[in-house]
Each structure stands twice: as C-alpha cells, then as structure tokens.
Short mmCIF file of C-alpha atoms in Angstrom, two decimals:
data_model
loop_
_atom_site.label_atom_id
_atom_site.label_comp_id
_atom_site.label_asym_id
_atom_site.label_seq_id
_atom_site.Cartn_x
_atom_site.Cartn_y
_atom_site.Cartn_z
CA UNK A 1 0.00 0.00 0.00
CA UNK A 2 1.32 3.00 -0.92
CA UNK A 3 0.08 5.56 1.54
CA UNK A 4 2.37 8.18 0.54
CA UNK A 5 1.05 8.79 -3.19
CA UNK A 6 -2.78 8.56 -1.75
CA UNK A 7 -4.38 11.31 -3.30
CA UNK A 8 -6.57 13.79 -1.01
CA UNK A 9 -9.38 11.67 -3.27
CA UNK A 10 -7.91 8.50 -3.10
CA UNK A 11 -7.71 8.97 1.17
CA UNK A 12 -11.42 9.58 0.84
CA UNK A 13 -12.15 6.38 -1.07
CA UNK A 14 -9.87 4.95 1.05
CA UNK A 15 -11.82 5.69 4.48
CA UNK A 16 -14.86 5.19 3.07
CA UNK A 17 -13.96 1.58 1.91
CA UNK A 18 -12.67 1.10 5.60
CA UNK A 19 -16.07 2.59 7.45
CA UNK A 20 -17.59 -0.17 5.51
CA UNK A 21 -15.66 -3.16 6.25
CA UNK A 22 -15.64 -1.94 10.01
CA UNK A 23 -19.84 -1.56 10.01
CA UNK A 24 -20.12 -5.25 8.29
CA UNK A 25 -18.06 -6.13 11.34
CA UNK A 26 -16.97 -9.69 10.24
CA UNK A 27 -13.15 -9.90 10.81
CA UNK A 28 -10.71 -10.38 13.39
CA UNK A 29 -9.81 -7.98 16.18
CA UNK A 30 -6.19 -7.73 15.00
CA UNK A 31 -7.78 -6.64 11.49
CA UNK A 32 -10.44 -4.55 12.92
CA UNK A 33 -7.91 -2.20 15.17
CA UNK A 34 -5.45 -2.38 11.91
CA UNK A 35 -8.67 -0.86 9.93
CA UNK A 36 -9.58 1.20 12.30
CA UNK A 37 -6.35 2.98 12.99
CA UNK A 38 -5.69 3.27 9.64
CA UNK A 39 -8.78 5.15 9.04
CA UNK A 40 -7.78 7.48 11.39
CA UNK A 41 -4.87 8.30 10.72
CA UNK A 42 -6.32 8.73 7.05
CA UNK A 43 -9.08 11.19 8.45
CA UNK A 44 -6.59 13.16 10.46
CA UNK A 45 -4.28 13.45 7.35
CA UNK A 46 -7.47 14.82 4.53
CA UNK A 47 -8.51 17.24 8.26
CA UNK A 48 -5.33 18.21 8.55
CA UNK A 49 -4.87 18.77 4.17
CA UNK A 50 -7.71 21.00 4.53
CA UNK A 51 -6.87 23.16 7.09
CA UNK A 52 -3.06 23.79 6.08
CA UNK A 53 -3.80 24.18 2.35
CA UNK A 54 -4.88 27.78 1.82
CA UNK A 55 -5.99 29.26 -1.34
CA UNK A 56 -2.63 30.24 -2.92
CA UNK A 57 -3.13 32.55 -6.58
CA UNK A 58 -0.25 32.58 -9.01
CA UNK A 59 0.43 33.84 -12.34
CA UNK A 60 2.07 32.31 -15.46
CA UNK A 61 4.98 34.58 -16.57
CA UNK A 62 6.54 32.84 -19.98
CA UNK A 63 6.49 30.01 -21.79
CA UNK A 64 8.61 28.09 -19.47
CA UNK A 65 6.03 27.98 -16.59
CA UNK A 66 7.66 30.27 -14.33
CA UNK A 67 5.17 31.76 -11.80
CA UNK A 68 4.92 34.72 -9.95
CA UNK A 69 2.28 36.12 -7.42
CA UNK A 70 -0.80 37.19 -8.92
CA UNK A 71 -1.69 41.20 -8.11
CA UNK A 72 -4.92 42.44 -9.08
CA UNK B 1 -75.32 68.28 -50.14
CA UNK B 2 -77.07 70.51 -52.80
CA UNK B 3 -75.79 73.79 -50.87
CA UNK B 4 -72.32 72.42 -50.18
CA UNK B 5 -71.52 71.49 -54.11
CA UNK B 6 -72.51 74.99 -54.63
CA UNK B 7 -69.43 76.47 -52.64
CA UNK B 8 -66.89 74.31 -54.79
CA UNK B 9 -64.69 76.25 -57.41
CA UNK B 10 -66.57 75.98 -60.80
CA UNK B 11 -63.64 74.48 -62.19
CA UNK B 12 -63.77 71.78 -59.41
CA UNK B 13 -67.82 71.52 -59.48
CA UNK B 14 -67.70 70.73 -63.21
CA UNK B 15 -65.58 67.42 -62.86
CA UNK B 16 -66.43 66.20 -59.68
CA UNK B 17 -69.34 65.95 -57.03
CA UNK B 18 -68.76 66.61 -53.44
CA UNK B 19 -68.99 62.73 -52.12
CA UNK B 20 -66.30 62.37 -54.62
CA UNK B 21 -63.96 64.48 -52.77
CA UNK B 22 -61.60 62.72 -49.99
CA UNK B 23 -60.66 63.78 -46.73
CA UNK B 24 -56.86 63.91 -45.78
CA UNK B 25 -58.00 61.18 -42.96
CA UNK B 26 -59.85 59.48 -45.75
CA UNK B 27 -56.57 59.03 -48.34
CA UNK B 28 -54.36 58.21 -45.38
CA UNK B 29 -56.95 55.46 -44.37
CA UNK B 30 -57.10 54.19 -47.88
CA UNK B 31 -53.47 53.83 -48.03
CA UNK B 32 -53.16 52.43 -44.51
CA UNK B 33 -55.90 49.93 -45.56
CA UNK B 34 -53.61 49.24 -49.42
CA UNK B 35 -50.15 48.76 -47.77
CA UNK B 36 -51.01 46.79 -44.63
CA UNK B 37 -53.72 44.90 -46.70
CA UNK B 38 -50.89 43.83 -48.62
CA UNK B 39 -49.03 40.56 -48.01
CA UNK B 40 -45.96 41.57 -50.08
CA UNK B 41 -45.28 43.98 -47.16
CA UNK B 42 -46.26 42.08 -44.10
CA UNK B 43 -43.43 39.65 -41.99
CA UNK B 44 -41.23 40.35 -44.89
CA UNK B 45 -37.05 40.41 -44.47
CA UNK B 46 -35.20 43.27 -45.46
CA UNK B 47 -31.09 44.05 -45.94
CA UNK B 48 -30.51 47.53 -44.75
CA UNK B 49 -27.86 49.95 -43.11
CA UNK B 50 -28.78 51.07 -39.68
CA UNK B 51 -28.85 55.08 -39.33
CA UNK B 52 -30.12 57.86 -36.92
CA UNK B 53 -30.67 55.16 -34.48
CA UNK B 54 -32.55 55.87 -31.05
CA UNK B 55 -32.74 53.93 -28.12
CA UNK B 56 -36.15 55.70 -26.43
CA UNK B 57 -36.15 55.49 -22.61
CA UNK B 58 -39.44 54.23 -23.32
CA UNK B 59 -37.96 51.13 -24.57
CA UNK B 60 -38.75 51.41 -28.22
CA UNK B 61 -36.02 51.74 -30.38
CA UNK B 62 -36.31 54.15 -33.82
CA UNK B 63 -34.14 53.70 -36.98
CA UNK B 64 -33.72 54.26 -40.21
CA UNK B 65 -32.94 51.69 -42.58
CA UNK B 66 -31.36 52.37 -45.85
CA UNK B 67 -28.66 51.35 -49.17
CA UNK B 68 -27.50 53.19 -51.47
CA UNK B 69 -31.02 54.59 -52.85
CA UNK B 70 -34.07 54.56 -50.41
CA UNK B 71 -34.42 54.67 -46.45
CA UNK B 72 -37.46 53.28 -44.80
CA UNK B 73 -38.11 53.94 -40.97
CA UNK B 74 -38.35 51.62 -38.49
CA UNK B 75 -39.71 51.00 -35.12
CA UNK B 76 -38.59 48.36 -32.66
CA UNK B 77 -41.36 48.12 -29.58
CA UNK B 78 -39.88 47.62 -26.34
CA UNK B 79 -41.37 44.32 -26.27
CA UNK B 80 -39.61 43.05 -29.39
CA UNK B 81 -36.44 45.01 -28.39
CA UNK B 82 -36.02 43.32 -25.67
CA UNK B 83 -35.14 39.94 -27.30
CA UNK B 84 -32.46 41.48 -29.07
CA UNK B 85 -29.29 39.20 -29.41
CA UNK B 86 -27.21 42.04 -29.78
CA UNK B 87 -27.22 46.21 -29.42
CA UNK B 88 -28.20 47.98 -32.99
CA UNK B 89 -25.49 49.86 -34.33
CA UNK B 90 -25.29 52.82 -36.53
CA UNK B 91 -23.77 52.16 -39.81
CA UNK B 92 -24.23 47.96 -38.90
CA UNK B 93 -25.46 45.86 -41.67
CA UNK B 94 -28.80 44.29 -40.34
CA UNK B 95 -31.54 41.98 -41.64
CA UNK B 96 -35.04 42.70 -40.19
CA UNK B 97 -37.98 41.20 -39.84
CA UNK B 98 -41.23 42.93 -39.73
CA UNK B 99 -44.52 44.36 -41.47
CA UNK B 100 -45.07 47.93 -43.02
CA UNK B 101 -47.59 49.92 -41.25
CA UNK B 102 -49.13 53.68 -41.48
CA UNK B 103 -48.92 55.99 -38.79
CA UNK B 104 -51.68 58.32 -39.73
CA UNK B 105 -51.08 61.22 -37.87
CA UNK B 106 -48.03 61.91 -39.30
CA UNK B 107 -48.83 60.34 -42.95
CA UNK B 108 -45.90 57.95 -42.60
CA UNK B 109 -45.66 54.84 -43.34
CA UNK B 110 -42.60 52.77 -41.37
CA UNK B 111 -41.25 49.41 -41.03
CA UNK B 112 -42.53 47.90 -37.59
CA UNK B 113 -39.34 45.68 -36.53
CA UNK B 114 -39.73 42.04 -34.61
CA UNK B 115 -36.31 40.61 -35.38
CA UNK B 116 -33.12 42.07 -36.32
CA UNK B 117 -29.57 40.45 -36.93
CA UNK B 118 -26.30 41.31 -37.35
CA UNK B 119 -25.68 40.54 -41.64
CA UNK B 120 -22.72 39.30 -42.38
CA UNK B 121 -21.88 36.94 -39.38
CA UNK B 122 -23.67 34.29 -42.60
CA UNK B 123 -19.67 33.05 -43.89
CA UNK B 124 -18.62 32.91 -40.04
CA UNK B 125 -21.57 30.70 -39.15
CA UNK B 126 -20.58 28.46 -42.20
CA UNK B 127 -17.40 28.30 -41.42
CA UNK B 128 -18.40 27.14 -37.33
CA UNK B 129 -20.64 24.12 -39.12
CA UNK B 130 -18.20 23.16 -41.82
CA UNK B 131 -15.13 22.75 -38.90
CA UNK B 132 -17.96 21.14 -36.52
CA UNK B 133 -18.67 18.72 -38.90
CA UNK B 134 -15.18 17.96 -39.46
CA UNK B 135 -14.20 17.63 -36.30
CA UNK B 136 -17.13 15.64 -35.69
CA UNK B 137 -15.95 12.92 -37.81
CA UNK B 138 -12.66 13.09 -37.12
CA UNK B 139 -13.66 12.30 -33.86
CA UNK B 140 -12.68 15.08 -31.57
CA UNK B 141 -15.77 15.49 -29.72
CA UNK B 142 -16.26 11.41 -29.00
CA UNK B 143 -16.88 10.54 -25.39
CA UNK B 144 -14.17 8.28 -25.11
CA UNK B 145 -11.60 10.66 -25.62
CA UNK B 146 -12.78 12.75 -23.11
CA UNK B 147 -10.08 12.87 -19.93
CA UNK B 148 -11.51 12.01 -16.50
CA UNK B 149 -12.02 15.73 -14.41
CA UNK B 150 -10.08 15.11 -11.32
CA UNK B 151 -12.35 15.62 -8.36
CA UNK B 152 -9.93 17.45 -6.01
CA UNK B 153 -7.18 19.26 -8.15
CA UNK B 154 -4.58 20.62 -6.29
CA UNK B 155 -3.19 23.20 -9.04
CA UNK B 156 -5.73 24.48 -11.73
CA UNK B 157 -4.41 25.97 -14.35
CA UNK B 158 -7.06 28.88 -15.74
CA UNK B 159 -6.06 29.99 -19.53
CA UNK B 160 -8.29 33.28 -19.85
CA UNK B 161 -7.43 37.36 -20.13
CA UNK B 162 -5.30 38.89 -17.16
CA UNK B 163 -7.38 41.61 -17.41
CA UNK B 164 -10.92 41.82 -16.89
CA UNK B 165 -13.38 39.97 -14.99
CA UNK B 166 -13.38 36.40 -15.44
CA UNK B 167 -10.00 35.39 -13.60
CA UNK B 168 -11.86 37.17 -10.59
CA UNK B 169 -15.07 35.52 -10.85
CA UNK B 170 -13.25 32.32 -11.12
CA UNK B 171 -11.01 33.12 -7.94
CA UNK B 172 -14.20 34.03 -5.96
CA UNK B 173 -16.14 30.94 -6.68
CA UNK B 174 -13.45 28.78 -5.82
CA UNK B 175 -12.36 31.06 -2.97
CA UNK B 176 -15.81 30.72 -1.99
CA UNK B 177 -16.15 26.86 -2.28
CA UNK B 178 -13.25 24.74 -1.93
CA UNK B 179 -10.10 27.34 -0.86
CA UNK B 180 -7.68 24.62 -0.36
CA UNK B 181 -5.86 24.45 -4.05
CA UNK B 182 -3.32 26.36 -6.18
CA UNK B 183 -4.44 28.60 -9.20
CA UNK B 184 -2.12 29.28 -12.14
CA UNK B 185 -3.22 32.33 -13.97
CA UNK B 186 -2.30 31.17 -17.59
CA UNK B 187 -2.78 34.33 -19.71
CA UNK B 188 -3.57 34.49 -23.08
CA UNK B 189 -5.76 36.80 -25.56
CA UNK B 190 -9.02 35.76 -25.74
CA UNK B 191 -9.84 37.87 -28.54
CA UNK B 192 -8.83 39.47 -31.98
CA UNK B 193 -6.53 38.04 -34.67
CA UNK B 194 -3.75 36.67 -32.76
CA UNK B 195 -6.97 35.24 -30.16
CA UNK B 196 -6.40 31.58 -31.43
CA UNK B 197 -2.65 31.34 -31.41
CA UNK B 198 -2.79 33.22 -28.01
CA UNK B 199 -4.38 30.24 -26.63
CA UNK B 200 -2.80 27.68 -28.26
CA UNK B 201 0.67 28.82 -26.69
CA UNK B 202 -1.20 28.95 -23.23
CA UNK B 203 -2.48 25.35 -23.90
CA UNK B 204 0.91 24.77 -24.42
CA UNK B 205 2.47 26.31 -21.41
CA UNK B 206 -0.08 25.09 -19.11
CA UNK B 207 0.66 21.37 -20.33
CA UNK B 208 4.00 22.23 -19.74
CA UNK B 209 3.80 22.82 -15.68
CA UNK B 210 3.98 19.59 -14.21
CA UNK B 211 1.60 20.44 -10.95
CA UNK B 212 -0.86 21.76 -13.23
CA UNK B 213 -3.76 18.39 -12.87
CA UNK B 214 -6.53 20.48 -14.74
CA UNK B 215 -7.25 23.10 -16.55
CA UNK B 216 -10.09 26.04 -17.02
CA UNK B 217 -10.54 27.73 -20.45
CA UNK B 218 -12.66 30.90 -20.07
CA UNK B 219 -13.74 33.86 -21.19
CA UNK B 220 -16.77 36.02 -21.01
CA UNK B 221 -19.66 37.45 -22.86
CA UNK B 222 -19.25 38.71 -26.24
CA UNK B 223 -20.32 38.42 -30.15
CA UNK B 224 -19.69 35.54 -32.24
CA UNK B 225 -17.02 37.87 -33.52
CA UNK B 226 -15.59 38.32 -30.31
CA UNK B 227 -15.62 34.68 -29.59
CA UNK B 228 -14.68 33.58 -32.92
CA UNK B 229 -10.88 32.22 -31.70
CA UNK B 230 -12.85 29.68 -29.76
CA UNK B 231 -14.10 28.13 -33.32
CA UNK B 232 -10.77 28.19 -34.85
CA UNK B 233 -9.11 24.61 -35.87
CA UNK B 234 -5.78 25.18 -33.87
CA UNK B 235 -7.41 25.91 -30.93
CA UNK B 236 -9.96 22.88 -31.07
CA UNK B 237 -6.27 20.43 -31.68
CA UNK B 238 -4.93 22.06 -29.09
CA UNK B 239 -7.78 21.36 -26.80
CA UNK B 240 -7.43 17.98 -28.20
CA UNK B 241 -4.53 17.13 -27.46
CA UNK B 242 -3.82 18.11 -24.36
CA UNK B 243 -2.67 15.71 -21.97
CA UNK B 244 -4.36 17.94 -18.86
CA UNK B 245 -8.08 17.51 -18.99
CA UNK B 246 -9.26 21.16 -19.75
CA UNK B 247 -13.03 22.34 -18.82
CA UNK B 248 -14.42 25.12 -20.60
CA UNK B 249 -16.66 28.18 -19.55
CA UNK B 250 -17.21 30.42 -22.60
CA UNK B 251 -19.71 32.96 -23.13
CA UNK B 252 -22.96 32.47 -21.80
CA UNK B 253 -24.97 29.65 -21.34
CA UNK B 254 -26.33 30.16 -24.61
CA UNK B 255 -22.90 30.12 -26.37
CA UNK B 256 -21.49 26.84 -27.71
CA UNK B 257 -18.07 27.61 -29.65
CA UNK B 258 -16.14 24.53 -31.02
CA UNK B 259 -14.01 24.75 -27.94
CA UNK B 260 -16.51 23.82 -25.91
CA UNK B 261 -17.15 20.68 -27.98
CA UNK B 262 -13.55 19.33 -27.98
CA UNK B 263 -13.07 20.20 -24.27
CA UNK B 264 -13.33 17.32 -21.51
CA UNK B 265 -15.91 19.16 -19.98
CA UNK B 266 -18.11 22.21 -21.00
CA UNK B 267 -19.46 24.50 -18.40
CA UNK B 268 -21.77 26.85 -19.06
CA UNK B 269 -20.26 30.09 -17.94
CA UNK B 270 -16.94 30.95 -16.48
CA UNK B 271 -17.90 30.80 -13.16
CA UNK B 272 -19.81 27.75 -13.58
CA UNK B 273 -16.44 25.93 -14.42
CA UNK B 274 -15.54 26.60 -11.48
CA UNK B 275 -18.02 25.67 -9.47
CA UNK B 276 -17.89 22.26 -11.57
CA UNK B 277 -14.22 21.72 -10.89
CA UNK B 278 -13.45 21.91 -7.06
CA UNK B 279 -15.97 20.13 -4.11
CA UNK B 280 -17.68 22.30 -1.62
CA UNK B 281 -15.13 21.95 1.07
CA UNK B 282 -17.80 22.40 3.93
CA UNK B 283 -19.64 18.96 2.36
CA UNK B 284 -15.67 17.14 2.91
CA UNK B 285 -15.57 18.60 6.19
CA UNK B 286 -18.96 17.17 7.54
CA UNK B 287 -18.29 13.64 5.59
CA UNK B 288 -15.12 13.30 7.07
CA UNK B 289 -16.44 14.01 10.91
CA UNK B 290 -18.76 11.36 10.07
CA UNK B 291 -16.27 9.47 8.86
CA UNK B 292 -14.36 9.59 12.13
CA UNK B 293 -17.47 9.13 14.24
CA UNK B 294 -18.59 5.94 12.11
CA UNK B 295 -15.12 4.58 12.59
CA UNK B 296 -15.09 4.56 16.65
CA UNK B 297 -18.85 3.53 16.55
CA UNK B 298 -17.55 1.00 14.01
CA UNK B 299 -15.06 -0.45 16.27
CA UNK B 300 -16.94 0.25 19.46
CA UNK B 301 -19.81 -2.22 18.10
CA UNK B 302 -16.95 -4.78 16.83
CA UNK B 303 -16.04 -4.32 20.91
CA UNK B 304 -19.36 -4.76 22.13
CA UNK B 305 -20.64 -7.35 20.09
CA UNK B 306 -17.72 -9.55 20.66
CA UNK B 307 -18.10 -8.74 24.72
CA UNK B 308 -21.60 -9.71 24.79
CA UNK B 309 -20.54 -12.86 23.32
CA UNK B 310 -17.70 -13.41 25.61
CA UNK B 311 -20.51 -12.73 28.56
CA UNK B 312 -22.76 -15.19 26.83
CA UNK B 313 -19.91 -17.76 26.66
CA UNK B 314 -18.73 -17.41 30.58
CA UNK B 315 -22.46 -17.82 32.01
CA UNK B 316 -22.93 -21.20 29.69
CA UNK B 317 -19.30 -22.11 30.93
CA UNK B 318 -20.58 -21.49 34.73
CA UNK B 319 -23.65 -22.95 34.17
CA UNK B 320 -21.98 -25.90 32.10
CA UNK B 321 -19.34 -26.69 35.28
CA UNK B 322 -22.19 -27.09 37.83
CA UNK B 323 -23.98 -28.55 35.83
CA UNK B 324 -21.05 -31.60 36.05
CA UNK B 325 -20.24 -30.88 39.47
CA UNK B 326 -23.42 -31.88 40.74
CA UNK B 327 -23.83 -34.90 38.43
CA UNK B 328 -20.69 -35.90 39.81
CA UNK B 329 -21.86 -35.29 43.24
CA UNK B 330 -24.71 -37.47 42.45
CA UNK B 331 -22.58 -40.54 41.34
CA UNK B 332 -20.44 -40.08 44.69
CA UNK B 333 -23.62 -40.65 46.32
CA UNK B 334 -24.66 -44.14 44.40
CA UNK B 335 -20.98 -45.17 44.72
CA UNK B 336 -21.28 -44.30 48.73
CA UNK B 337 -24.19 -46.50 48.74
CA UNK B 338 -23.47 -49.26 46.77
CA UNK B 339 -20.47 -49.09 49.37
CA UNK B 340 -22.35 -48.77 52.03
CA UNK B 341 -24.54 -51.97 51.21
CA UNK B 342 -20.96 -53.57 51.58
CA UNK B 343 -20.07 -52.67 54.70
CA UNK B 344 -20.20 -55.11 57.27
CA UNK B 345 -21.26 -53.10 59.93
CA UNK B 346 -24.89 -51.85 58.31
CA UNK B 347 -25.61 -55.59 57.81
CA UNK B 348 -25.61 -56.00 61.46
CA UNK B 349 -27.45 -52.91 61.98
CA UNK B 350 -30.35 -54.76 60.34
CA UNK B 351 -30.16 -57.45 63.14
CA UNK B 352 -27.76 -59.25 61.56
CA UNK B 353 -24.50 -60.84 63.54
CA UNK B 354 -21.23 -62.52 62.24
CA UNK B 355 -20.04 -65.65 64.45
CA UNK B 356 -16.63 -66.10 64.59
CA UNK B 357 -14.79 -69.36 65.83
CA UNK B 358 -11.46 -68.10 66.87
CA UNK B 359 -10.53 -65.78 63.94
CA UNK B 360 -13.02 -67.52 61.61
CA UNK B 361 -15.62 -66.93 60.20
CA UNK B 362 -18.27 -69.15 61.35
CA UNK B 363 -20.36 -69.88 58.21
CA UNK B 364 -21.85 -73.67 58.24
CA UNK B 365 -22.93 -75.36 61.60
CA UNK B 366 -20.28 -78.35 60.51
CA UNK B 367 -17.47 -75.71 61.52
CA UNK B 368 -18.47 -76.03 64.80
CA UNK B 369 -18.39 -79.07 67.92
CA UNK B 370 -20.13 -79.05 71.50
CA UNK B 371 -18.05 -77.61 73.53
CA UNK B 372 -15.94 -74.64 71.38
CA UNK B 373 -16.16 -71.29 72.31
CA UNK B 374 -17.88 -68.94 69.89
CA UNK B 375 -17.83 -65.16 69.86
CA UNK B 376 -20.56 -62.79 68.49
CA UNK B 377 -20.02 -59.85 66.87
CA UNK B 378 -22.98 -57.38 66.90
CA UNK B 379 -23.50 -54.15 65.52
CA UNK B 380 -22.76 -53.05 68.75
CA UNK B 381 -20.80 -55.02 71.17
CA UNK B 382 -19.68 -58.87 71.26
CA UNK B 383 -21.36 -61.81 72.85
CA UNK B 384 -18.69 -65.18 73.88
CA UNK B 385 -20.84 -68.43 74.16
CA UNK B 386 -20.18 -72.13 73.97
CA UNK B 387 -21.80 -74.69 71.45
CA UNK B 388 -24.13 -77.23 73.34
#
C-alpha cells in the first residue's frame, strides 16, 4: 500500500472503503484495530490537508512555466 | 349636399361631385388599408444599413434603414427590443424582420421591426458548421476521448485574459467553495486576430507545468465575432490534445463555440467551471467528521458485540461446570451407597451378627463341635458363648 502517493481523493475512497468493512463487522480484532487505525490516521491526514492548504493565486509569466504572485 | 356642391370652385364643381372628394384622414386610411392589406409587405425580411438610431427610454427603439437609394423607418417596440441578441449599431449591416404599417397622424408609413440580426456573421456561421462537422468525424468530440475531471485538483491551471473579470469571478467561486488548491493564472488573448494562437501557446504552457492536474478555459460574454478564436481549428487540436483535462466556460450559457465541444468538460459560464471543478469543502468537512465518528462507533460495536458474546460464553461455561459438578456429586452418592450396602457393619445394623470361631468366620454349623467357644459380633458389642 502505498500511503504516501494517496491522493486527497484517493484517502477519501480509502476511508470510506474502511467505514464499511468496520460496520459489516466480520473480521478479526487484530484486522479490525489495523482498519480502524488506519482510518484514522487517514481522516486526520485529509482534516489536517484542509486546514493547512490555503488558497494560494499565481500567475504564469513565460512560456517556461515560471510563476509569480498574482496582483490584481 | 345641394348647398355644399354649390361652394366648390366651378372648375372643381364641373368634374367632380362633393362625395367624390376625400378627406386627408380618408386618403391616409385608404393607403393604410392598401399597404397593410398587402401581403408583399407584411413579416417580410429586409437588408438595410442602420442610421439615426434611437434607443427611447421608453424602450422602443427608432431607426432608419437604408442602401445606397431609399431609407425606410423603423420602429422596434420595447417588447420586441427586448429579445435582441445584440445592441443595434449605426452604420451595422442588419436583416429585419417585420410588417409595413401607417402611422396616420403623421402620414408615414414605417417598417414595424420584430427581429433584427447582425448581416454578415452568414460566412462565419458556415465556417463554425463546416469545422464542426469535421471535427465531428474526425472524432474530436467522442466521449471516449474525453479525460476524467479530477475531483480534487490541487493546481488548476485557468487559460483566460489577465485583465478583466473572469479570472476574478473564477477566484471568488473557488475562494468561496473549496479554498484549499493552487491557481495558475495562464494568460492568453481571448480575442482578436492573434486570439487563437494566443491560446494555443497557453495550452501549451499550461501542459507544460507539471503540478498543473486540470485546466479552465474561459472567457466572457461577447459576439460571435468576439468569440470567434474559440471556433478556430488550432485551438480545437490544441484542446485535443492536451494531456491535462481542460473544462471550458465560454460565453454564456447560450454560447457553444467549437471549444466547448472538444473540451473534456463544457461549463456553461466561467464561473460555472468553477463551481464544476473543485468540491464544496464544507460537504468534505462534515463527511469526514462522520467518517471519524462511524469509525469509533464501528469499532466500538466490533467491541461490544464480541463482549456480549464473551458474557454469553462465561455464564454457559458457569452454568456448564455445575452442571457436572453436581452430576458428579450425584454418582459419589450411588458409589457411597453401593459401598455402604458392603459394609459389614450396616448388615448388622439390620439385626444381623457374624459368628466367629477363633478368627473364623463361622459360616456352616459343621465348623463347629459341642463344647468350642464362639464369639458374636454385633452391631454393637460382642457376645462369647459355647456350642451345646
């Protein structure tokens, strides 16, 4: 599993697959804390995406791609 | 009428009697009655140069239509002008539809305008459906070459004017919804000549900035003139082929330029792209509190359910054990019985008595001779005798 390359979309997917297998409720308890802590962290990590991403405005100077800040 | 004929001018009187004679309101009614009567002048289309053009505060609009040898005037009511695709223009080549009429108390007759259009946009319109249909078979507009939209970019590149309002709209909305991502203004001309090349080399640039996961073409309002670069070829390849998925917002809703056809996605209006492109970030937040709260209740049931069962188990274990404990008990019981039964000492609690002859047991009478000593054992105490 490659957590690191998760996409903020992929996380979601991700959690939501988890919720379910935790709400049928038919594995082991060794699987079910391994689920359920990986969940978690996965919520913690999108919570934590949203509230240290901030709304960042840039503009395209030449061909090459190179950016500067945007100024009304 | 006799009197009256006799006040005409002889000259007048001689050729023609007094009923004969029409009334200014009569002739204008006649006429008003000929041209309107007339279906070569009602809903008919006419080519003409706008002039001395008037936009009334009432609403109505007055113009003159002319070429190079008559003018006719024309009215526009409010409720016609209204639907007007586009503002009149002095000087701009217009076809019309509408029906003469008479205005009698001026004597004029006009053309009463319900539709107007801008002549001349006839070659561009061709040109849009010959490259549509083109395309079209070529395949550029085929579902399956569309590019998945991402559902949570994290850089979005937006290819529209600098200037202007657009790139601000589109910062607001997302601003507004989802304020979590990266924008890359990607600048470009979005009008005029060099329009289409403009945004080709933006297409370009865009596809060359790696964090760049999708794209917003835009641009706002206008003529099909002003967004003719939109319907050039170049632009439509370029859409094409680039490897970001790109969502377009031009015009209005009512606007649908070639651009939009080739693009991965087609929004209706600038700011409707990007409403389309990024998630309402309050709607993440909630799912993912639920998310956490369905996990612990998740593993809290897993908890409880298995505990229950673990209860369940120990009372059917308890229950189980005393269960055998008293059978058990029970059996130590027969046992002590059947044990009992062969213990000597009950017997002779019944009345019973063992004889012995020495140490032996005394069990037949031939054991015995007058004269031995016997003893008696009783259940309680011992009797000594002697055989007679």
């Amino acid at each position: 599993m490659s957590k690191k390359t998760r996409t903020f979309e992929e996380k979601l997917e991700r959690i939501g697959e988890i919720v379910s297998q935790l709400e049928r409720g038919n594995m082991g308890l060794q699987e079910s804390i391994a689920l359920f802590k990986e969940g978690s962290a996965l919520t913690k990590e999108c919570k934590r995406y949203l509230e240290k991403t901030e709304l960042e405005i840039q503009k395209v100077i030449d061909e090459s791609g190179s950016t500067e800040k945007f100024t009304a | 009428m006799g009197s009256a004929s006799s006040e005409l001018p002889e000259a007048v009187a001689k050729r023609v009697s007094e009923e004969r004679i029409f009334s200014v309101g009569r002739l204008t009614r006649t006429i008003k009655e000929t041209l309107e009567s007339n279906s070569d002048l009602r809903e008919i289309w006419v080519r003409g140069e706008i002039s001395n053009l008037t936009y009334h505060l009432s609403g109505h609009v007055y113009f003159t239509l002319k070429d190079e040898n008559s003018q006719i005037k024309c009215t526009m009511w409010k409720s016609n002008a209204s639907n007007l695709k586009f503002k009149l223009a002095s000087g701009g080549k217009t076809i019309v539809r509408g029906s003469v009429e008479v205005y009698e108390p001026r004597g004029e007759y006009q053309l009463i305008v319900k539709e107007a259009y801008e002549d001349g946009l006839g070659d561009l319109h061709k040109r849009f459906l010959l490259l549509k249909e083109k395309l079209s078979k070529e395949g550029l507009f085929a579902e399956e070459h569309k590019k998945r939209i991402p559902k949570f970019p994290k850089t979005i590149g937006v290819i529209t004017s600098p200037t202007g309002a657009v790139f601000h709209d589109i910062c607001n909305v997302i601003s507004r919804r989802f304020p979590h991502v990266r924008i890359l203004l990607v600048p470009a001309k979005v009008q005029g000549d060099d329009g289409a090349q403009s945004i080709v080399a933006a297409i370009h640039t865009a596809n060359g900035i790696k964090e760049i996961d999708l794209i917003i073409l835009a641009r706002g309002g206008g003529s099909l003139e002003d967004l003719w670069c939109f319907n050039e070829e170049s632009v439509a390849r370029a859409v094409y082929s680039s490897e970001i998925p790109i969502v377009s917002g031009i015009g209005h809703e009512t606007d649908f330029t070639i651009a939009d056809f080739v693009s991965d996605k087609r929004a209706p209006t600038p700011s409707a792209a990007a409403e389309i492109i990024v998630p309402d970030a309050m709607r993440i937040e909630t799912e993912l509190q639920q998310y956490a709260d369905k996990l612990v209740r998740g593993l809290q049931n897993f908890v409880s359910l298995r505990s229950e069962r673990l209860d369940g188990l120990t009372i059917r274990l308890i229950r189980s054990m005393k269960y055998t404990a008293q059978n058990k008990s029970g059996g130590v019981k027969t046992m002590q019985g059947k044990l009992g039964s062969l213990d000597p000492t009950s017997v002779l609690k019944r009345g019973f008595s063992i004889t012995l002859l020495g140490k032996q047991l005394v069990i037949d009478a031939k054991q015995v001779k007058r004269g031995d000593k016997l003893k008696t054992v009783l259940a309680s105490g011992q009797i000594s005798s002697e055989v007679e």
